[in-house]
Amino acid sequence: MVTRWIREGKIKAERSANRKEGWRIYHDDLFEFIEEQRPGLPEVMGVYEWYVENSFSMLANDHREKHNKLDSEEVKGDSTHSEELMKQLMEEKNQLENQLINMQDELNLVYEQITELTVKVQKLEEENAFLIGLYEQMDEMYQELEKKNQQESSNETPKTMERKLKKEMSIEDFKMIFEKVIKGYKSETINYIQQENKLINEIYTLFFNEDGELKNEVIDDGEYICPLTKKKYKKNLRSMLKNAIRTKLEQILNSVDG
């Protein structure tokens, strides 16, 4: 596990010249890694080590001083004072041992709290991973639904086009289209056509009924069908009417020339 952490770069280490000797990890780098994995643990360990080292050193120093003092008192022959000093030393020793025991209990409590927090963090990570997976599944389902909706909308395109077809036109609007078409002919032809008052009504009634609505036979499967040319037009009603007017005029002019 440690080797894997080193290879992943989580722990800084130096490879020795001889591979059998393994890796060299400095104290600060190791505690930096511990701080990342268990925040606050290096500080707790440092405080604990400091107390242990200083407590024992203080105890040793006090013991040496009082032992020297005891030796000097024994030299003087004051045995009563030596016994009192010995009792005092034993009491202080017991107090220090109790303090160490209490510190050890507190340290164990801190370790337990860290363990509990670690378990909670792991549970949160598992829940987070579950939520991420759930989100990905929902996103896939959304993408599939969106594609399905696009396909359905593309399948309904002809019906949509049929609904958008223009199905009515007044006789006045038709006259305006008719006048634009005849402007492309010679003046003598225009005068002749204008004398034929029935021509506009004749062409208009081929496409529209008395209410100005487009006849049913002119629309087939979302497209226009010209009654004169039998050509189909997808959307442009005006183009169909213009071509129909030109076709009718050509028929009339050909018969007049004959």
mmCIF file of N, CA, C and O in Angstrom, residues 19-81:
data_model
loop_
_atom_site.group_PDB
_atom_site.id
_atom_site.type_symbol
_atom_site.label_atom_id
_atom_site.label_comp_id
_atom_site.label_asym_id
_atom_site.label_seq_id
_atom_site.Cartn_x
_atom_site.Cartn_y
_atom_site.Cartn_z
ATOM 1 N N ARG A 19 18.235 -0.738 -5.378
ATOM 2 C CA ARG A 19 16.791 -0.932 -5.296
ATOM 3 C C ARG A 19 16.391 -1.798 -4.102
ATOM 4 O O ARG A 19 15.275 -1.701 -3.607
ATOM 5 N N LYS A 20 17.292 -2.641 -3.643
ATOM 6 C CA LYS A 20 16.948 -3.496 -2.520
ATOM 7 C C LYS A 20 16.769 -2.695 -1.237
ATOM 8 O O LYS A 20 16.098 -3.151 -0.298
ATOM 9 N N GLU A 21 17.387 -1.528 -1.177
ATOM 10 C CA GLU A 21 17.254 -0.701 0.026
ATOM 11 C C GLU A 21 15.922 0.038 0.062
ATOM 12 O O GLU A 21 15.575 0.626 1.088
ATOM 13 N N GLY A 22 15.200 0.043 -1.042
ATOM 14 C CA GLY A 22 13.854 0.627 -1.033
ATOM 15 C C GLY A 22 13.844 2.132 -1.219
ATOM 16 O O GLY A 22 14.606 2.685 -2.012
ATOM 17 N N TRP A 23 13.005 2.799 -0.462
ATOM 18 C CA TRP A 23 12.756 4.230 -0.611
ATOM 19 C C TRP A 23 13.163 4.975 0.664
ATOM 20 O O TRP A 23 13.083 4.433 1.769
ATOM 21 N N ARG A 24 13.517 6.246 0.484
ATOM 22 C CA ARG A 24 13.812 7.113 1.620
ATOM 23 C C ARG A 24 12.685 8.162 1.730
ATOM 24 O O ARG A 24 12.411 8.880 0.773
ATOM 25 N N ILE A 25 12.029 8.202 2.895
ATOM 26 C CA ILE A 25 10.933 9.149 3.139
ATOM 27 C C ILE A 25 11.323 10.057 4.298
ATOM 28 O O ILE A 25 11.649 9.566 5.391
ATOM 29 N N TYR A 26 11.291 11.369 4.058
ATOM 30 C CA TYR A 26 11.651 12.307 5.116
ATOM 31 C C TYR A 26 10.478 12.499 6.080
ATOM 32 O O TYR A 26 9.314 12.346 5.727
ATOM 33 N N HIS A 27 10.852 12.892 7.286
ATOM 34 C CA HIS A 27 9.878 13.038 8.372
ATOM 35 C C HIS A 27 8.769 14.034 8.000
ATOM 36 O O HIS A 27 7.571 13.758 8.156
ATOM 37 N N ASP A 28 9.163 15.201 7.480
ATOM 38 C CA ASP A 28 8.166 16.235 7.149
ATOM 39 C C ASP A 28 7.225 15.781 6.040
ATOM 40 O O ASP A 28 6.010 16.050 6.081
ATOM 41 N N ASP A 29 7.764 15.076 5.022
ATOM 42 C CA ASP A 29 6.917 14.584 3.930
ATOM 43 C C ASP A 29 5.918 13.549 4.430
ATOM 44 O O ASP A 29 4.752 13.517 4.005
ATOM 45 N N LEU A 30 6.373 12.680 5.359
ATOM 46 C CA LEU A 30 5.476 11.663 5.899
ATOM 47 C C LEU A 30 4.347 12.306 6.687
ATOM 48 O O LEU A 30 3.167 11.950 6.527
ATOM 49 N N PHE A 31 4.671 13.292 7.518
ATOM 50 C CA PHE A 31 3.638 13.933 8.321
ATOM 51 C C PHE A 31 2.720 14.809 7.474
ATOM 52 O O PHE A 31 1.563 15.011 7.810
ATOM 53 N N GLU A 32 3.230 15.319 6.344
ATOM 54 C CA GLU A 32 2.363 16.049 5.414
ATOM 55 C C GLU A 32 1.316 15.117 4.812
ATOM 56 O O GLU A 32 0.139 15.471 4.668
ATOM 57 N N PHE A 33 1.748 13.892 4.462
ATOM 58 C CA PHE A 33 0.808 12.897 3.942
ATOM 59 C C PHE A 33 -0.221 12.508 5.008
ATOM 60 O O PHE A 33 -1.416 12.380 4.733
ATOM 61 N N ILE A 34 0.247 12.302 6.260
ATOM 62 C CA ILE A 34 -0.669 11.949 7.345
ATOM 63 C C ILE A 34 -1.684 13.066 7.572
ATOM 64 O O ILE A 34 -2.868 12.817 7.813
ATOM 65 N N GLU A 35 -1.222 14.308 7.462
ATOM 66 C CA GLU A 35 -2.135 15.446 7.646
ATOM 67 C C GLU A 35 -3.223 15.448 6.581
ATOM 68 O O GLU A 35 -4.388 15.774 6.853
ATOM 69 N N GLU A 36 -2.881 15.073 5.336
ATOM 70 C CA GLU A 36 -3.880 15.024 4.265
ATOM 71 C C GLU A 36 -4.893 13.917 4.508
ATOM 72 O O GLU A 36 -6.083 14.074 4.253
ATOM 73 N N GLN A 37 -4.406 12.750 5.004
ATOM 74 C CA GLN A 37 -5.298 11.616 5.213
ATOM 75 C C GLN A 37 -6.103 11.750 6.497
ATOM 76 O O GLN A 37 -7.296 11.423 6.537
ATOM 77 N N ARG A 38 -5.468 12.226 7.563
ATOM 78 C CA ARG A 38 -6.127 12.374 8.870
ATOM 79 C C ARG A 38 -5.810 13.756 9.410
ATOM 80 O O ARG A 38 -4.852 13.926 10.183
ATOM 81 N N PRO A 39 -6.560 14.768 8.990
ATOM 82 C CA PRO A 39 -6.266 16.143 9.424
ATOM 83 C C PRO A 39 -6.254 16.254 10.947
ATOM 84 O O PRO A 39 -7.161 15.814 11.632
ATOM 85 N N GLY A 40 -5.182 16.864 11.484
ATOM 86 C CA GLY A 40 -5.073 17.087 12.919
ATOM 87 C C GLY A 40 -4.330 15.995 13.655
ATOM 88 O O GLY A 40 -3.882 16.203 14.787
ATOM 89 N N LEU A 41 -4.169 14.816 13.067
ATOM 90 C CA LEU A 41 -3.520 13.707 13.750
ATOM 91 C C LEU A 41 -2.041 13.977 14.016
ATOM 92 O O LEU A 41 -1.562 13.698 15.123
ATOM 93 N N PRO A 42 -1.263 14.524 13.070
ATOM 94 C CA PRO A 42 0.147 14.808 13.377
ATOM 95 C C PRO A 42 0.307 15.770 14.547
ATOM 96 O O PRO A 42 1.225 15.620 15.356
ATOM 97 N N GLU A 43 -0.567 16.765 14.626
ATOM 98 C CA GLU A 43 -0.477 17.712 15.735
ATOM 99 C C GLU A 43 -0.748 17.010 17.063
ATOM 100 O O GLU A 43 -0.053 17.245 18.063
ATOM 101 N N VAL A 44 -1.767 16.135 17.087
ATOM 102 C CA VAL A 44 -2.064 15.390 18.319
ATOM 103 C C VAL A 44 -0.888 14.498 18.689
ATOM 104 O O VAL A 44 -0.474 14.422 19.861
ATOM 105 N N MET A 45 -0.295 13.831 17.705
ATOM 106 C CA MET A 45 0.851 12.969 17.977
ATOM 107 C C MET A 45 2.038 13.776 18.475
ATOM 108 O O MET A 45 2.746 13.352 19.398
ATOM 109 N N GLY A 46 2.251 14.954 17.901
ATOM 110 C CA GLY A 46 3.361 15.793 18.337
ATOM 111 C C GLY A 46 3.189 16.260 19.773
ATOM 112 O O GLY A 46 4.138 16.256 20.564
ATOM 113 N N VAL A 47 1.972 16.683 20.109
ATOM 114 C CA VAL A 47 1.718 17.122 21.483
ATOM 115 C C VAL A 47 1.912 15.961 22.450
ATOM 116 O O VAL A 47 2.516 16.106 23.529
ATOM 117 N N TYR A 48 1.426 14.795 22.058
ATOM 118 C CA TYR A 48 1.560 13.620 22.921
ATOM 119 C C TYR A 48 3.031 13.264 23.128
ATOM 120 O O TYR A 48 3.481 13.022 24.260
ATOM 121 N N GLU A 49 3.797 13.260 22.037
ATOM 122 C CA GLU A 49 5.222 12.937 22.161
ATOM 123 C C GLU A 49 5.944 13.962 23.013
ATOM 124 O O GLU A 49 6.820 13.625 23.820
ATOM 125 N N TRP A 50 5.556 15.244 22.854
ATOM 126 C CA TRP A 50 6.222 16.285 23.647
ATOM 127 C C TRP A 50 5.948 16.089 25.136
ATOM 128 O O TRP A 50 6.848 16.171 25.967
ATOM 129 N N TYR A 51 4.689 15.793 25.461
ATOM 130 C CA TYR A 51 4.354 15.570 26.864
ATOM 131 C C TYR A 51 5.081 14.362 27.425
ATOM 132 O O TYR A 51 5.574 14.375 28.560
ATOM 133 N N VAL A 52 5.128 13.290 26.640
ATOM 134 C CA VAL A 52 5.791 12.076 27.125
ATOM 135 C C VAL A 52 7.278 12.326 27.381
ATOM 136 O O VAL A 52 7.826 12.008 28.442
ATOM 137 N N GLU A 53 7.941 12.960 26.369
ATOM 138 C CA GLU A 53 9.381 13.209 26.507
ATOM 139 C C GLU A 53 9.671 14.153 27.671
ATOM 140 O O GLU A 53 10.550 13.896 28.501
ATOM 141 N N ASN A 54 8.927 15.244 27.741
ATOM 142 C CA ASN A 54 9.199 16.235 28.786
ATOM 143 C C ASN A 54 8.809 15.723 30.163
ATOM 144 O O ASN A 54 9.465 16.033 31.157
ATOM 145 N N SER A 55 7.719 14.954 30.207
ATOM 146 C CA SER A 55 7.297 14.448 31.513
ATOM 147 C C SER A 55 8.342 13.512 32.085
ATOM 148 O O SER A 55 8.718 13.612 33.262
ATOM 149 N N PHE A 56 8.845 12.603 31.239
ATOM 150 C CA PHE A 56 9.858 11.674 31.728
ATOM 151 C C PHE A 56 11.171 12.396 32.045
ATOM 152 O O PHE A 56 11.850 12.068 33.015
ATOM 153 N N SER A 57 11.515 13.375 31.221
ATOM 154 C CA SER A 57 12.758 14.104 31.503
ATOM 155 C C SER A 57 12.635 14.914 32.788
ATOM 156 O O SER A 57 13.574 14.972 33.593
ATOM 157 N N MET A 58 11.442 15.562 32.967
ATOM 158 C CA MET A 58 11.231 16.306 34.206
ATOM 159 C C MET A 58 11.258 15.368 35.403
ATOM 160 O O MET A 58 11.832 15.685 36.466
ATOM 161 N N LEU A 59 10.638 14.206 35.246
ATOM 162 C CA LEU A 59 10.623 13.237 36.331
ATOM 163 C C LEU A 59 12.035 12.760 36.638
ATOM 164 O O LEU A 59 12.429 12.621 37.805
ATOM 165 N N ALA A 60 12.809 12.517 35.590
ATOM 166 C CA ALA A 60 14.183 12.056 35.806
ATOM 167 C C ALA A 60 15.020 13.125 36.488
ATOM 168 O O ALA A 60 15.805 12.840 37.409
ATOM 169 N N ASN A 61 14.867 14.373 36.052
ATOM 170 C CA ASN A 61 15.630 15.464 36.663
ATOM 171 C C ASN A 61 15.262 15.645 38.129
ATOM 172 O O ASN A 61 16.127 15.805 38.996
ATOM 173 N N ASP A 62 13.925 15.656 38.377
ATOM 174 C CA ASP A 62 13.498 15.802 39.772
ATOM 175 C C ASP A 62 14.000 14.642 40.622
ATOM 176 O O ASP A 62 14.392 14.811 41.784
ATOM 177 N N HIS A 63 13.969 13.449 39.997
ATOM 178 C CA HIS A 63 14.423 12.284 40.750
ATOM 179 C C HIS A 63 15.919 12.394 41.086
ATOM 180 O O HIS A 63 16.354 12.057 42.184
ATOM 181 N N ARG A 64 16.694 12.878 40.107
ATOM 182 C CA ARG A 64 18.123 13.028 40.342
ATOM 183 C C ARG A 64 18.400 14.056 41.432
ATOM 184 O O ARG A 64 19.210 13.836 42.343
ATOM 185 N N GLU A 65 17.700 15.200 41.336
ATOM 186 C CA GLU A 65 17.915 16.252 42.329
ATOM 187 C C GLU A 65 17.555 15.772 43.728
ATOM 188 O O GLU A 65 18.296 15.980 44.702
ATOM 189 N N LYS A 66 16.388 15.120 43.809
ATOM 190 C CA LYS A 66 15.957 14.688 45.138
ATOM 191 C C LYS A 66 16.786 13.503 45.630
ATOM 192 O O LYS A 66 16.993 13.325 46.836
ATOM 193 N N HIS A 67 17.305 12.680 44.670
ATOM 194 C CA HIS A 67 18.178 11.591 45.073
ATOM 195 C C HIS A 67 19.496 12.125 45.632
ATOM 196 O O HIS A 67 20.018 11.633 46.647
ATOM 197 N N ASN A 68 20.020 13.155 44.961
ATOM 198 C CA ASN A 68 21.239 13.791 45.450
ATOM 199 C C ASN A 68 21.014 14.430 46.814
ATOM 200 O O ASN A 68 21.861 14.365 47.707
ATOM 201 N N LYS A 69 19.802 15.055 46.905
ATOM 202 C CA LYS A 69 19.481 15.673 48.183
ATOM 203 C C LYS A 69 19.348 14.619 49.274
ATOM 204 O O LYS A 69 19.761 14.793 50.425
ATOM 205 N N LEU A 70 18.753 13.479 48.881
ATOM 206 C CA LEU A 70 18.591 12.387 49.835
ATOM 207 C C LEU A 70 19.951 11.844 50.280
ATOM 208 O O LEU A 70 20.181 11.548 51.453
ATOM 209 N N ASP A 71 20.861 11.734 49.303
ATOM 210 C CA ASP A 71 22.197 11.260 49.649
ATOM 211 C C ASP A 71 22.882 12.203 50.620
ATOM 212 O O ASP A 71 23.543 11.773 51.583
ATOM 213 N N SER A 72 22.700 13.507 50.340
ATOM 214 C CA SER A 72 23.325 14.478 51.236
ATOM 215 C C SER A 72 22.706 14.434 52.622
ATOM 216 O O SER A 72 23.384 14.568 53.634
ATOM 217 N N GLU A 73 21.398 14.196 52.667
ATOM 218 C CA GLU A 73 20.729 14.117 53.966
ATOM 219 C C GLU A 73 21.160 12.864 54.722
ATOM 220 O O GLU A 73 21.302 12.860 55.949
ATOM 221 N N GLU A 74 21.380 11.767 53.959
ATOM 222 C CA GLU A 74 21.822 10.540 54.610
ATOM 223 C C GLU A 74 23.223 10.703 55.183
ATOM 224 O O GLU A 74 23.567 10.137 56.229
ATOM 225 N N VAL A 75 23.997 11.487 54.425
ATOM 226 C CA VAL A 75 25.347 11.744 54.942
ATOM 227 C C VAL A 75 25.282 12.485 56.267
ATOM 228 O O VAL A 75 26.025 12.244 57.205
ATOM 229 N N LYS A 76 24.316 13.396 56.344
ATOM 230 C CA LYS A 76 24.140 14.157 57.575
ATOM 231 C C LYS A 76 23.522 13.298 58.661
ATOM 232 O O LYS A 76 23.547 13.650 59.832
ATOM 233 N N GLY A 77 22.887 12.190 58.257
ATOM 234 C CA GLY A 77 22.323 11.299 59.247
ATOM 235 C C GLY A 77 20.913 11.630 59.636
ATOM 236 O O GLY A 77 20.424 11.138 60.645
ATOM 237 N N ASP A 78 20.231 12.435 58.769
ATOM 238 C CA ASP A 78 18.846 12.793 59.086
ATOM 239 C C ASP A 78 17.929 11.777 58.428
ATOM 240 O O ASP A 78 17.439 11.972 57.316
ATOM 241 N N SER A 79 17.660 10.625 59.005
ATOM 242 C CA SER A 79 16.871 9.558 58.416
ATOM 243 C C SER A 79 15.399 9.914 58.351
ATOM 244 O O SER A 79 14.697 9.533 57.412
ATOM 245 N N THR A 80 14.890 10.677 59.291
ATOM 246 C CA THR A 80 13.461 11.041 59.307
ATOM 247 C C THR A 80 13.124 11.899 58.093
ATOM 248 O O THR A 80 12.121 11.687 57.394
ATOM 249 N N HIS A 81 13.946 12.870 57.810
ATOM 250 C CA HIS A 81 13.706 13.739 56.657
ATOM 251 C C HIS A 81 13.811 12.953 55.364
ATOM 252 O O HIS A 81 13.084 13.219 54.388
#
